PDB file of C-alpha atoms and ligand atoms in Angstrom:
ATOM      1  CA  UNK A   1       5.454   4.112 -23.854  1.00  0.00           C
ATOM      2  CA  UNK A   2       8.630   1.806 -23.521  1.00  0.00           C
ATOM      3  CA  UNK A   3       9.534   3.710 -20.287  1.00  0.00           C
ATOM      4  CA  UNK A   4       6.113   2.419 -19.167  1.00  0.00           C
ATOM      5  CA  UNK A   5       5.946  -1.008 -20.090  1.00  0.00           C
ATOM      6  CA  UNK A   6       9.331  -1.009 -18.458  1.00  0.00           C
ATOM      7  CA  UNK A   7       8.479  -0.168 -14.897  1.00  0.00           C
ATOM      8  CA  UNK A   8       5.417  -2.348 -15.387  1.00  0.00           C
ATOM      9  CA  UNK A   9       8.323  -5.312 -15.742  1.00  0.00           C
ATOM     10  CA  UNK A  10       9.972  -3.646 -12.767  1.00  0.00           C
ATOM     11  CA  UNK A  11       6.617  -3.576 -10.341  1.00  0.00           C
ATOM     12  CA  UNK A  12       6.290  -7.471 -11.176  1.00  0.00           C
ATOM     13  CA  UNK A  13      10.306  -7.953  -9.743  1.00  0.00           C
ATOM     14  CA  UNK A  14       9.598  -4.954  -7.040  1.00  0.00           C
ATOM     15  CA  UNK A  15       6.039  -6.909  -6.135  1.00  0.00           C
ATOM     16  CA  UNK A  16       7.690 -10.331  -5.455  1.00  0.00           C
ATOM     17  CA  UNK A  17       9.720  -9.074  -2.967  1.00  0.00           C
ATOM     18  CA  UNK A  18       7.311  -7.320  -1.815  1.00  0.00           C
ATOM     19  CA  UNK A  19       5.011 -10.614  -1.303  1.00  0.00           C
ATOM     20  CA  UNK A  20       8.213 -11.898   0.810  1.00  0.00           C
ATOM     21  CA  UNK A  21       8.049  -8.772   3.112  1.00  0.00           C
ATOM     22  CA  UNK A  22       3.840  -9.539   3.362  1.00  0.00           C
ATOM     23  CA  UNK A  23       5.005 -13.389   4.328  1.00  0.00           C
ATOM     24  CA  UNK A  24       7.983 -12.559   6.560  1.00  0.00           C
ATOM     25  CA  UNK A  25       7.264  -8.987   8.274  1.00  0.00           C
ATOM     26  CA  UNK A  26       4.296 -10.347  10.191  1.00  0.00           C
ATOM     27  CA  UNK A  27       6.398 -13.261  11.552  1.00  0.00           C
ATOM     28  CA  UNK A  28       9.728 -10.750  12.409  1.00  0.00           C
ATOM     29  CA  UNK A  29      11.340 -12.906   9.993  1.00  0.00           C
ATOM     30  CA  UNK A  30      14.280 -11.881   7.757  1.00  0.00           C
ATOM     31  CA  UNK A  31      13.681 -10.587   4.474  1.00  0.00           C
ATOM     32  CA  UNK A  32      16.583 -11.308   2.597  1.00  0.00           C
ATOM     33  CA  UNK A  33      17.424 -14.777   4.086  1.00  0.00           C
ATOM     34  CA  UNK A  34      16.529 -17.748   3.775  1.00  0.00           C
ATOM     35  CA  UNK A  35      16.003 -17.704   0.148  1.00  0.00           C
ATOM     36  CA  UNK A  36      12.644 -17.955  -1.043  1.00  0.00           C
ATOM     37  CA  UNK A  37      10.997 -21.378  -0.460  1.00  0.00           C
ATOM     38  CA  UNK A  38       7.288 -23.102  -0.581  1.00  0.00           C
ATOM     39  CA  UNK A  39       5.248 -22.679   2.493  1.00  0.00           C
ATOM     40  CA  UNK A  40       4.237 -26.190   2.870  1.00  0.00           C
ATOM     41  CA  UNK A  41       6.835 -28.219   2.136  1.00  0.00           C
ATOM     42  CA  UNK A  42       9.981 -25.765   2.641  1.00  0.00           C
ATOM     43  CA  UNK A  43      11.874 -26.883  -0.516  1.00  0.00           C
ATOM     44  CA  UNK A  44      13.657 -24.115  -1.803  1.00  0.00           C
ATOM     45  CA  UNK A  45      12.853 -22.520  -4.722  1.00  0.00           C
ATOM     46  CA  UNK A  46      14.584 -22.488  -8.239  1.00  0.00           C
ATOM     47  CA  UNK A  47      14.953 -19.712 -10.310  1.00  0.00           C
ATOM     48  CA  UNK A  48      12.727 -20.743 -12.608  1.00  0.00           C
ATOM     49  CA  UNK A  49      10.113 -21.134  -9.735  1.00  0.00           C
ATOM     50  CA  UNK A  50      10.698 -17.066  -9.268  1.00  0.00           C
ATOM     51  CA  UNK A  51       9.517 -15.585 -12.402  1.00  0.00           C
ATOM     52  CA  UNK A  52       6.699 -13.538 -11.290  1.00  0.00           C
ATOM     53  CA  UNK A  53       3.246 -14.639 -12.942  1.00  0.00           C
ATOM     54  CA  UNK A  54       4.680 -17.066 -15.823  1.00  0.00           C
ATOM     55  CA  UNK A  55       5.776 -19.387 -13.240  1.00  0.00           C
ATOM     56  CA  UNK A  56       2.223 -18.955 -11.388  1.00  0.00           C
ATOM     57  CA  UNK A  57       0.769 -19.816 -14.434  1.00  0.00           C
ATOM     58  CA  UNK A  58       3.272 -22.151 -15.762  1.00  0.00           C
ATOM     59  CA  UNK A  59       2.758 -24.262 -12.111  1.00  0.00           C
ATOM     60  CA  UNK A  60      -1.072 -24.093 -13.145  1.00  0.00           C
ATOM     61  CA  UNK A  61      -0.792 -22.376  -9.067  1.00  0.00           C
ATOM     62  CA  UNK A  62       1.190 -25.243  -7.610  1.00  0.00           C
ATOM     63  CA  UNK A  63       4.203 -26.174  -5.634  1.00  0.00           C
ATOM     64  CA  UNK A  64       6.316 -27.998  -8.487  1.00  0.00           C
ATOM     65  CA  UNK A  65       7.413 -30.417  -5.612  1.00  0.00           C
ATOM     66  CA  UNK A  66       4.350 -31.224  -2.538  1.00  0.00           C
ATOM     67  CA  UNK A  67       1.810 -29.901  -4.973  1.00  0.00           C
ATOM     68  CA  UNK A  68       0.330 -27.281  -2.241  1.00  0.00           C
ATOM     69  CA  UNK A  69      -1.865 -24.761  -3.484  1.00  0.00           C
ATOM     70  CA  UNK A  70       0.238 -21.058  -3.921  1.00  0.00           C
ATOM     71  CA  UNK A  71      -1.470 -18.508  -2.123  1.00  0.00           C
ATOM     72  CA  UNK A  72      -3.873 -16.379  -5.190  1.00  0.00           C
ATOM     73  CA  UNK A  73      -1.894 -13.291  -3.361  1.00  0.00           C
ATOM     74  CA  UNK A  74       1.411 -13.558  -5.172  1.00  0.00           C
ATOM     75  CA  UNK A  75       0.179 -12.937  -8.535  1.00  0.00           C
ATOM     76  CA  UNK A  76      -2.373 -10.446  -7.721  1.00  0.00           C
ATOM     77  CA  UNK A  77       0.293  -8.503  -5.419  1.00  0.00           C
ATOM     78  CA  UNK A  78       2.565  -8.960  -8.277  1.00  0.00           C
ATOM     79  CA  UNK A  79       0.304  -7.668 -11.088  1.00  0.00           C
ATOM     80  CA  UNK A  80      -1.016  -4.552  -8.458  1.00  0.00           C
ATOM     81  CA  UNK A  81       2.658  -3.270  -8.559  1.00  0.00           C
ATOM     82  CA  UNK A  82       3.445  -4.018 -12.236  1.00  0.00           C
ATOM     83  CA  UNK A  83       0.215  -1.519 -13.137  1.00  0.00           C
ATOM     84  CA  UNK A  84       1.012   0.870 -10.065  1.00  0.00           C
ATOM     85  CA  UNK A  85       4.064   1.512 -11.501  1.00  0.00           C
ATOM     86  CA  UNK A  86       2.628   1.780 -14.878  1.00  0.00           C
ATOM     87  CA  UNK A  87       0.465   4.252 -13.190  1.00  0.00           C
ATOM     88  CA  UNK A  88       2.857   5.801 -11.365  1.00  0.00           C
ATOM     89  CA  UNK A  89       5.636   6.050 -14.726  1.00  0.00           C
ATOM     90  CA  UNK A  90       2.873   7.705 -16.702  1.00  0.00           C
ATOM     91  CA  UNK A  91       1.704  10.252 -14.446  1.00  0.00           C
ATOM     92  CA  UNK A  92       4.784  11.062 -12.788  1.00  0.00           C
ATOM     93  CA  UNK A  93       7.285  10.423 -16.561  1.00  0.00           C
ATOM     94  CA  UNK A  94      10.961   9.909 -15.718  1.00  0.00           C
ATOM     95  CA  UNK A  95      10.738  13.129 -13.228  1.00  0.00           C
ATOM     96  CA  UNK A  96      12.538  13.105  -9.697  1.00  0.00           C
ATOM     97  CA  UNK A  97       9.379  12.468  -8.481  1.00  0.00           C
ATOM     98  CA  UNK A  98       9.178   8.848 -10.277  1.00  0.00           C
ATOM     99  CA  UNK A  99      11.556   6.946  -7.464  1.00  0.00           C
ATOM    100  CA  UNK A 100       9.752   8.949  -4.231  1.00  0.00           C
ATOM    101  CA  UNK A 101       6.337   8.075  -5.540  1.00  0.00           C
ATOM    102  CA  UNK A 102       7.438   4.266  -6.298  1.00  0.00           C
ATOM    103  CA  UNK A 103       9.163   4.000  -2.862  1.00  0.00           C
ATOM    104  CA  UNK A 104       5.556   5.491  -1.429  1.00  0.00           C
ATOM    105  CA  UNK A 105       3.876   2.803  -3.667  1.00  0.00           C
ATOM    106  CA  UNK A 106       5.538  -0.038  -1.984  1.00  0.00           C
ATOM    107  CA  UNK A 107       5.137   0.699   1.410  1.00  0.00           C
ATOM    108  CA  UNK A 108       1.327   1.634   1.023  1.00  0.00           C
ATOM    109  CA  UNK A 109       0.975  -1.787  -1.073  1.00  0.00           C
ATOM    110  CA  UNK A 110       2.757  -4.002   1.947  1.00  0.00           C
ATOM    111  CA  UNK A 111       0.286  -1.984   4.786  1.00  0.00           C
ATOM    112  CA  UNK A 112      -2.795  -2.898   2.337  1.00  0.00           C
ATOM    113  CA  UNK A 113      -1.837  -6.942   2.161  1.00  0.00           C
ATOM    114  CA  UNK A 114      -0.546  -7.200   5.887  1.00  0.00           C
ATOM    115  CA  UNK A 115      -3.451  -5.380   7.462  1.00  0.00           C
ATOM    116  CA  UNK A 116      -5.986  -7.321   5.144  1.00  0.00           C
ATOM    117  CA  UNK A 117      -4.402 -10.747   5.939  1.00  0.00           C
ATOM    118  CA  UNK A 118      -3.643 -10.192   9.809  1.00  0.00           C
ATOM    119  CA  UNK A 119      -4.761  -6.965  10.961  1.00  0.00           C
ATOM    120  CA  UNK A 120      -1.566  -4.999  11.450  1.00  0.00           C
ATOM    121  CA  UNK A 121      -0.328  -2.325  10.693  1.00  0.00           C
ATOM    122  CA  UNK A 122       3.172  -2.711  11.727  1.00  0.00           C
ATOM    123  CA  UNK A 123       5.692  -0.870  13.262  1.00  0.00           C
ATOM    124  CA  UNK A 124       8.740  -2.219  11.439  1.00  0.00           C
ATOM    125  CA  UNK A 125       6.674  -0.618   8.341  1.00  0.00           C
ATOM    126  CA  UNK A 126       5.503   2.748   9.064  1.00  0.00           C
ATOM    127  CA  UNK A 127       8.517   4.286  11.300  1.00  0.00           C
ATOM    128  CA  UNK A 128      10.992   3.942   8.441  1.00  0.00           C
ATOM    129  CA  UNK A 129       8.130   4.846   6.052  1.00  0.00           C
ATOM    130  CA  UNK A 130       8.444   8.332   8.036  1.00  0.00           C
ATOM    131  CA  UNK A 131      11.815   8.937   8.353  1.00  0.00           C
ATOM    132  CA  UNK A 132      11.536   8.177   4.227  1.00  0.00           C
ATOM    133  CA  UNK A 133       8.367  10.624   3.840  1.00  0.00           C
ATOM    134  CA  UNK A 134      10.382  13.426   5.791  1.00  0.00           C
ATOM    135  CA  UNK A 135      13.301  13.441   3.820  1.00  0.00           C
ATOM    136  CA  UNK A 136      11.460  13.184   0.352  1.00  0.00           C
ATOM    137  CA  UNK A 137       9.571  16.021   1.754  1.00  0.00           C
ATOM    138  CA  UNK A 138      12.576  18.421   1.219  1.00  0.00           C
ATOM    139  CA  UNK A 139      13.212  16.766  -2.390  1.00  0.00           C
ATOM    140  CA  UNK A 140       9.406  17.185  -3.483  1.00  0.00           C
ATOM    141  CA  UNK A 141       8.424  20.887  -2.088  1.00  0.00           C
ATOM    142  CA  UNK A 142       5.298  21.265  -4.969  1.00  0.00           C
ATOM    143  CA  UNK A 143       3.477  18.400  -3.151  1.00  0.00           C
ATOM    144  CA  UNK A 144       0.957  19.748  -0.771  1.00  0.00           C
ATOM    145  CA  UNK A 145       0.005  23.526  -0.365  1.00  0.00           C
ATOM    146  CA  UNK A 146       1.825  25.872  -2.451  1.00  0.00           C
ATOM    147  CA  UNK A 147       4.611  27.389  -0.935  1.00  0.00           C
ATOM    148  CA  UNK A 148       4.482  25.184   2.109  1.00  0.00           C
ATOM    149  CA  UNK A 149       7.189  23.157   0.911  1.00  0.00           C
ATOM    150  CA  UNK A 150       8.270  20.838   4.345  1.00  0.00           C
ATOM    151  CA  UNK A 151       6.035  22.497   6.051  1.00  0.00           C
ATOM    152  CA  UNK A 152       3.125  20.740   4.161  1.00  0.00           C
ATOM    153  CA  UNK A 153       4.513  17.433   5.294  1.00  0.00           C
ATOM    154  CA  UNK A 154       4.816  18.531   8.440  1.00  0.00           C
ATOM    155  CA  UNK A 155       1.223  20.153   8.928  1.00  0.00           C
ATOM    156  CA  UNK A 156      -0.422  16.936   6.949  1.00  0.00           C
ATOM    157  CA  UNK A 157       1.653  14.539   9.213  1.00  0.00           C
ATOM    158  CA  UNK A 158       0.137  16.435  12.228  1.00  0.00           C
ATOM    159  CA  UNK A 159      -3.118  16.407  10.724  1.00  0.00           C
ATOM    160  CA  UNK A 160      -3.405  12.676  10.096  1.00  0.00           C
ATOM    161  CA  UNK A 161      -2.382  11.384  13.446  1.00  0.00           C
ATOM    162  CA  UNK A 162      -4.416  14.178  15.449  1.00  0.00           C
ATOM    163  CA  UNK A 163      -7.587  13.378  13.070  1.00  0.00           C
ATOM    164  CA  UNK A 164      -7.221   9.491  13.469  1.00  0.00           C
ATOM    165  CA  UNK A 165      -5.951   9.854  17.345  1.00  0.00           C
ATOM    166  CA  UNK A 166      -9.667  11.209  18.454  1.00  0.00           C
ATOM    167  CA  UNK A 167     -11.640   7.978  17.200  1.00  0.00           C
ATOM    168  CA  UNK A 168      -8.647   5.528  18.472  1.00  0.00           C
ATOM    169  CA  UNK A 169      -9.164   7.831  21.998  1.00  0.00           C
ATOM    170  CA  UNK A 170     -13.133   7.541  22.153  1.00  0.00           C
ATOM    171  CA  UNK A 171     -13.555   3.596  20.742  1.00  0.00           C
ATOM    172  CA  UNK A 172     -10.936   2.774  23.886  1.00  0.00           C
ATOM    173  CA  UNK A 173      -9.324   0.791  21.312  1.00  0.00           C
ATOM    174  CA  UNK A 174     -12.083  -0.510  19.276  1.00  0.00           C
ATOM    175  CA  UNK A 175     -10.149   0.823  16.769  1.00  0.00           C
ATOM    176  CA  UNK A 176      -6.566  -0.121  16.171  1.00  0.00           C
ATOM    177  CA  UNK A 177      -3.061   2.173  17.236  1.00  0.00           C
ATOM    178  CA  UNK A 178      -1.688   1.181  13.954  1.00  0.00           C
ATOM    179  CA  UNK A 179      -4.430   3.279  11.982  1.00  0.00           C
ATOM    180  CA  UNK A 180      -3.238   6.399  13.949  1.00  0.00           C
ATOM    181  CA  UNK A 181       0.298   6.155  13.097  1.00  0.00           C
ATOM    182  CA  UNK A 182      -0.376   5.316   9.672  1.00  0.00           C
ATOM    183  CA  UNK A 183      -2.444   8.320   8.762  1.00  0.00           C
ATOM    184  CA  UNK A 184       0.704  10.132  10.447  1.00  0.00           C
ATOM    185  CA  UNK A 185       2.771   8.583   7.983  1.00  0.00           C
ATOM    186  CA  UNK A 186       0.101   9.658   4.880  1.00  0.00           C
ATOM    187  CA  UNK A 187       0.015  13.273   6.051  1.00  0.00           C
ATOM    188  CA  UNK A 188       3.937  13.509   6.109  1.00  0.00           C
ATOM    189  CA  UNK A 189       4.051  11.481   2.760  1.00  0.00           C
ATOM    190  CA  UNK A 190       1.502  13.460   0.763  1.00  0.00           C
ATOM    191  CA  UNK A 191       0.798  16.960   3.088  1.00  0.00           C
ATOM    192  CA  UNK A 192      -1.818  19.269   3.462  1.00  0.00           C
ATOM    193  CA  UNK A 193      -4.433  18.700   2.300  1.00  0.00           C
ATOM    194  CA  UNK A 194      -4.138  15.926   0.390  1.00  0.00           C
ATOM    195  CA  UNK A 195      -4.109  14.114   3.549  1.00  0.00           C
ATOM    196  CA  UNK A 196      -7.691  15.306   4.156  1.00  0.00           C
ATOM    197  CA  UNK A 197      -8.521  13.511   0.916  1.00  0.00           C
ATOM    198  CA  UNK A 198      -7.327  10.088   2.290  1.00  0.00           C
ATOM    199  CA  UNK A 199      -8.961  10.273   5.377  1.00  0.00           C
ATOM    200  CA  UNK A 200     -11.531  11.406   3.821  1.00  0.00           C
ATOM    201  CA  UNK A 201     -11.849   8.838   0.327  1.00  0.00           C
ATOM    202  CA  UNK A 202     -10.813   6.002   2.981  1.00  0.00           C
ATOM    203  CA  UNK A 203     -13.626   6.643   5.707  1.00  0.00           C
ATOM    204  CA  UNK A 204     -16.052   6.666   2.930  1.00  0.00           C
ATOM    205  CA  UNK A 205     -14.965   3.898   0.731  1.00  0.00           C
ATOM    206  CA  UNK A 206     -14.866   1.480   4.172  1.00  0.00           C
ATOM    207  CA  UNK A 207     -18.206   2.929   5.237  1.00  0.00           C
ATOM    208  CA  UNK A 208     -20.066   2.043   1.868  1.00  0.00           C
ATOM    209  CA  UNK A 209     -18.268  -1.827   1.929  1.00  0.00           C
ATOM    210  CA  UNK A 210     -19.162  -2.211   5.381  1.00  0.00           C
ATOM    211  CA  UNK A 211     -23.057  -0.758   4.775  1.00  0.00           C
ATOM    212  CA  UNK A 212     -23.019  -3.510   1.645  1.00  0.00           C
ATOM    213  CA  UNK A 213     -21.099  -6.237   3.736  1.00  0.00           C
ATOM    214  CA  UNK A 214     -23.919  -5.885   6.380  1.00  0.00           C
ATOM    215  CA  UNK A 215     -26.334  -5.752   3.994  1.00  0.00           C
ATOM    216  CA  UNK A 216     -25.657  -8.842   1.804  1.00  0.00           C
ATOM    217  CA  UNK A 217     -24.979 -10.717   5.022  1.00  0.00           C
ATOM    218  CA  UNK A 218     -21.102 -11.767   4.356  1.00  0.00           C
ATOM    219  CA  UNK A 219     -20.494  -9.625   7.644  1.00  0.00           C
ATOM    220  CA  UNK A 220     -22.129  -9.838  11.013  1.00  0.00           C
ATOM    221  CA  UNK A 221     -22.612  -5.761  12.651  1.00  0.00           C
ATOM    222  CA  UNK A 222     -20.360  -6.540  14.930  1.00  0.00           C
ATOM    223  CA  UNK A 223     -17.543  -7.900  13.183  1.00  0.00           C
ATOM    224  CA  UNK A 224     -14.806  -5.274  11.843  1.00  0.00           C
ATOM    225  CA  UNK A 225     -13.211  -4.959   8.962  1.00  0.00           C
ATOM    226  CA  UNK A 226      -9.457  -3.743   9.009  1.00  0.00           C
ATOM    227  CA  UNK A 227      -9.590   0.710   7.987  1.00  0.00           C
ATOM    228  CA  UNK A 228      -5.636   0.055   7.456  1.00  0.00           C
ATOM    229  CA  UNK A 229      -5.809  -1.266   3.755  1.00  0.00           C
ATOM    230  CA  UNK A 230      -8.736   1.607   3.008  1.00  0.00           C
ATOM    231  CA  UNK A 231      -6.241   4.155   4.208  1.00  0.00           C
ATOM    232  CA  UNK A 232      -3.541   2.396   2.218  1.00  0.00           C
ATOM    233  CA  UNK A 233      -5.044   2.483  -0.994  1.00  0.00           C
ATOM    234  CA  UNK A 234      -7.126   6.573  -0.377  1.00  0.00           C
ATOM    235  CA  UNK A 235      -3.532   7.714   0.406  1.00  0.00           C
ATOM    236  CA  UNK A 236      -2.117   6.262  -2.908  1.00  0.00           C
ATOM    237  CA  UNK A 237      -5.525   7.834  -4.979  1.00  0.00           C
ATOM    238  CA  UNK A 238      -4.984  11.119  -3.154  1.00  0.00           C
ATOM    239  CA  UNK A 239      -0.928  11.355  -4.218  1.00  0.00           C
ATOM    240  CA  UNK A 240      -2.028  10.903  -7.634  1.00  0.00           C
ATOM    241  CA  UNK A 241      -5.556  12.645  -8.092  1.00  0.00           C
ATOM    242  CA  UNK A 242      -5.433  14.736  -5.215  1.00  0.00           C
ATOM    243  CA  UNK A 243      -5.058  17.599  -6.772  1.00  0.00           C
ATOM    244  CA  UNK A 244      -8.061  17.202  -8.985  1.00  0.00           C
ATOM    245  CA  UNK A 245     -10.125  15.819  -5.832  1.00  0.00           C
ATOM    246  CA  UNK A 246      -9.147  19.356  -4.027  1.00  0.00           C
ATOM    247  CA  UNK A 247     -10.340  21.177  -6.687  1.00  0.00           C
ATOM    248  CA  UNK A 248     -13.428  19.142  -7.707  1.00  0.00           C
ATOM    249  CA  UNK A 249     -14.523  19.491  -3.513  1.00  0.00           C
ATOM    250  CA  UNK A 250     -13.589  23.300  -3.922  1.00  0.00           C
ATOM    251  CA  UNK A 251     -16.107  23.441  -6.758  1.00  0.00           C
ATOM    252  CA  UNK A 252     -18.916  22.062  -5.291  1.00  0.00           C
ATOM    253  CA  UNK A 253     -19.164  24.781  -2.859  1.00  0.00           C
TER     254      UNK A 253
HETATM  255 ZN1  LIG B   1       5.880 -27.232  -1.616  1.00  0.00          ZN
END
């Protein structure tokens, strides 16, 4: 219980640099300098300006100094990570599994906000997110197939970007590059055939939201909503139910 509540107090440190990476990334701007500052106004922030949520709340949601409005995303980012990592400590406990499934957890949580605010998926993101998902792969054999071991990550890398490559071929990009190589970087993050689960929770999740967009008249038919943070958040549901899914889908027939 204490390990929990402390990586919940880590994901709320982890999440606010992970709302600079969502602010900077998109703009090939440094992550690490200049320090942090407000958006408007550009004054540089204190310390006390930092301290994820209480200074939210303490600011009542304000710049202490121009008074602009701070963006609803940096708490909400900041409380996703603190309970994904809650998540994450409980399911996982203090296993080797803990850091790779944290590490996975942050990069899944920075495609969801950057593809929802500016639809990208970007490179700078998923290539390292790759090179990390193929080395974890030798460190974390039992995820994927039984005995598959790499080869799982391999196979569900495969999978992902061959699956999403055929509807990015036949729109003639209607549909985004960035939604291929990111369901590359699921499959080699969480194998076969937990990959098939994404794909499969994230096609259905965006197809209901869409239907109900339409349907309440928020969204016209012909504009589109981003698939990126849909695949984001399936691939995160399928490394940690996946198993359960399989066998649940198994059942059925
Ligand atoms: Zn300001």
């Amino acid at each position: 219980m204490t390990a929990i509540a402390l990586f919940a107090l880590l994901g709320l440190a982890v999440g606010s640099f992970l709302n600079v990476c969502c602010d900077r990334l998109p703009l090939r701007q440094s992550i690490i300098s200049p320090p942090s500052h407000c958006g408007l106004c550009g004054k540089k922030l204190k310390v006390v300006d930092l301290v994820p949520i209480f200074s939210y709340l303490w600011l009542r949601g304000h710049c202490r100094y121009c008074g602009a409005r701070i963006p609803l995303r940096l708490p909400l980012l900041e409380v996703g990570t603190a309970l994904l990592f809650a998540l994450l400590c409980w399911h996982y406990g203090l296993g080797p599994q803990l850091p790779m499934a944290l590490i996975y957890a942050c990069i899944f949580l920075v495609v969801f906000v950057i593809d929802l605010e500016h639809g990208l998926i970007l490179d700078i993101v998923v290539y390292p997110g790759m090179v990390l998902a193929l080395i974890f792969s030798f460190f974390w054999p039992e995820l994927g197939w039984p005995g598959l071991g790499v080869l799982s990550a391999l196979l569900g890398g495969a999978i992902g970007f061959g699956l999403m490559l055929v509807p990015y071929l036949v729109s003639g990009g209607g549909m985004g590059g960035g939604d291929v190589k990111l369901a590359g970087l699921i499959g080699l993050a969480i194998g076969f055939p937990y990959v098939l689960i994404a794909l499969l929770t994230a096609i259905i999740t965006a197809g209901v939201l869409a239907i109900a967009l339409v349907a309440s008249r928020r969204r016209s038919r012909k504009q589109t909503i981003p698939f990126g943070p849909f695949l984001a958040a399936a691939a995160m549901v399928a490394l940690v139910w996946g198993h359960p899914i399989a066998n649940w889908v198994i059942g059925i027939f």
